[in-house]
Short mmCIF file of C-alpha atoms in Angstrom, two decimals:
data_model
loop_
_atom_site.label_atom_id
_atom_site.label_comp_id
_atom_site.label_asym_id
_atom_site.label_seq_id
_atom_site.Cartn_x
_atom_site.Cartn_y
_atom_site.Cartn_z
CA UNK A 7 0.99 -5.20 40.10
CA UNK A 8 3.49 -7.72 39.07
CA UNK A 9 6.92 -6.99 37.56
CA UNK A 10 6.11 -9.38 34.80
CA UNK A 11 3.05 -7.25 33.52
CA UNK A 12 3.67 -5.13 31.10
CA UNK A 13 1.42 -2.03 29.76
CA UNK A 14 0.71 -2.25 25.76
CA UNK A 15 0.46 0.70 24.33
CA UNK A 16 -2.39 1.49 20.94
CA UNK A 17 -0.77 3.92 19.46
CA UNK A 18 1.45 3.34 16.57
CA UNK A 19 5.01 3.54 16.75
CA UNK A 20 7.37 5.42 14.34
CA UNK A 21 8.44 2.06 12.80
CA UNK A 22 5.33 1.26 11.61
CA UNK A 23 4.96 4.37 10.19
CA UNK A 24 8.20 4.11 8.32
CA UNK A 25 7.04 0.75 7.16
CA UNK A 26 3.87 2.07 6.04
CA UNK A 27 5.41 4.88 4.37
CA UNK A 28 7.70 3.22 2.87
CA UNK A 29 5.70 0.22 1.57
CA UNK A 30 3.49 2.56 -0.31
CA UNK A 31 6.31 4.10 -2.20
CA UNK A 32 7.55 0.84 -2.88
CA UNK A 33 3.91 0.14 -4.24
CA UNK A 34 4.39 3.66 -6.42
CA UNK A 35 7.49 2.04 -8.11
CA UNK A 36 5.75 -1.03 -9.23
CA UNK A 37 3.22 1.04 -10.77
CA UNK A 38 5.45 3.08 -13.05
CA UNK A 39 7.18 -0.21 -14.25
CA UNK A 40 4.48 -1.34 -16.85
CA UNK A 41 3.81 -2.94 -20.21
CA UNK A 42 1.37 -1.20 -21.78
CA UNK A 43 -1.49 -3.73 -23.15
CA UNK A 44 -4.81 -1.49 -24.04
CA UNK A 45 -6.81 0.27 -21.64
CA UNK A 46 -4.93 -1.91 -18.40
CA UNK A 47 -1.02 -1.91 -18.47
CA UNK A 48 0.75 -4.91 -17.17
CA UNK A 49 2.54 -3.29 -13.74
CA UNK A 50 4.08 -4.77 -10.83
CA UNK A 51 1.77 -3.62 -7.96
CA UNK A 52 0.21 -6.81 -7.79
CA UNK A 53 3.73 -8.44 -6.34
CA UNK A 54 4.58 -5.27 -4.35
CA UNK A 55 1.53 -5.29 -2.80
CA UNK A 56 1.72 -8.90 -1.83
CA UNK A 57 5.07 -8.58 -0.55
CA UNK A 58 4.93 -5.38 1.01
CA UNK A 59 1.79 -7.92 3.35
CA UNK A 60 3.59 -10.77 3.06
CA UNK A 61 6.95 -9.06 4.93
CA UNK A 62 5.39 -6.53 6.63
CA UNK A 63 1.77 -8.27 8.03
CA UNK A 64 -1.55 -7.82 7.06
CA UNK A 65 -2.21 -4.73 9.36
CA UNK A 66 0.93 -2.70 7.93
CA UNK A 67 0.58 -3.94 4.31
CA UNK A 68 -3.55 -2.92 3.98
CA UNK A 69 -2.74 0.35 5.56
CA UNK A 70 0.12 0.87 2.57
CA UNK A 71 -2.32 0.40 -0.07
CA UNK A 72 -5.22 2.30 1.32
CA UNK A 73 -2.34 5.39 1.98
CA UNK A 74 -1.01 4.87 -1.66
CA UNK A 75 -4.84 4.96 -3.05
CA UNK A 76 -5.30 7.98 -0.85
CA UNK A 77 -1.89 9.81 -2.67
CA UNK A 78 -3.44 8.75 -5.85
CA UNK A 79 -6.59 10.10 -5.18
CA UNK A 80 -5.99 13.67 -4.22
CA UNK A 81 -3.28 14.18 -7.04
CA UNK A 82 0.04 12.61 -6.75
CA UNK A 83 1.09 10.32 -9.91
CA UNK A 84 1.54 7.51 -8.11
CA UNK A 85 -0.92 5.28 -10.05
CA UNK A 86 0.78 3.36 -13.77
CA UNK A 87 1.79 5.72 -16.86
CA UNK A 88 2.21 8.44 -14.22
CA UNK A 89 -1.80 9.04 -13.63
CA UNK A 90 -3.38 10.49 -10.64
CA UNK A 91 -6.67 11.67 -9.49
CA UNK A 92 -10.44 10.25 -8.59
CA UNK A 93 -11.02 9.83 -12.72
CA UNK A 94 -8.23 7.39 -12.68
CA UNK A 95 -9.97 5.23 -9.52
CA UNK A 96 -13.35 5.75 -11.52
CA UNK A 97 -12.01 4.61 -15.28
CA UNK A 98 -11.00 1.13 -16.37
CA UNK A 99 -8.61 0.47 -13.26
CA UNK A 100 -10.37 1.99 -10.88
CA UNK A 101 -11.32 -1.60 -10.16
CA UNK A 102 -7.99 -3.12 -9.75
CA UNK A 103 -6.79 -0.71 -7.45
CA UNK A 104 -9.76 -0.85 -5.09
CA UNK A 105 -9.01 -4.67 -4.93
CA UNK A 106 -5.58 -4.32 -3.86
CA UNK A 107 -7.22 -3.58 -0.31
CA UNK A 108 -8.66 -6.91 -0.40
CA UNK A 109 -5.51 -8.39 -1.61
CA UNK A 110 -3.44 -6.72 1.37
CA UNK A 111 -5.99 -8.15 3.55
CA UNK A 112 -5.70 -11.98 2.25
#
């Protein structure tokens, strides 16, 4: 083997699990800033999303959303006006949030 050659390893390493982390919480605080406008309040998880992906990479940002949907969905209030829970993913914005996968991704 050549001195030059170097094993890479598959398994993620604590800094990207700090960015993850991290990331989604930083995702949680945009949602609690919001304008409420009817049934969909204005937020900021749109632009934390996209820069959480846009600093971070595609891999680390999509894994921050689907982690913060994940919180969201078995109970922690980390969706806007403090909501959690599968009824929030299944009302109104249940839409939205499922698309901030695909924006994470682009």
């Amino acid at each position: 083997m050549d001195e030059k050659t170097v094993k890479v390893s598959k398994k993620p390493r604590t800094i990207d699990m700090i960015y993850v982390g991290l990331s989604a919480a930083l995702i949680a605080l945009g949602a609690w800033i919001a304008i409420p406008v009817g049934d969909i309040p204005i937020t900021l998880q749109t632009l934390m999303i996209c820069l959480v992906s846009g600093l971070f990479g595609m891999k680390r940002g999509t894994l921050s959303v689907l982690i913060y949907i994940i919180l969201g969905a078995v109970g922690v209030p980390v969706f806007s006006n403090f909501k959690a829970g599968l009824g929030v993913l299944a009302g109104p914005t249940g839409g939205y949030i499922v698309g901030f996968v695909f924006t994470a991704l682009i």
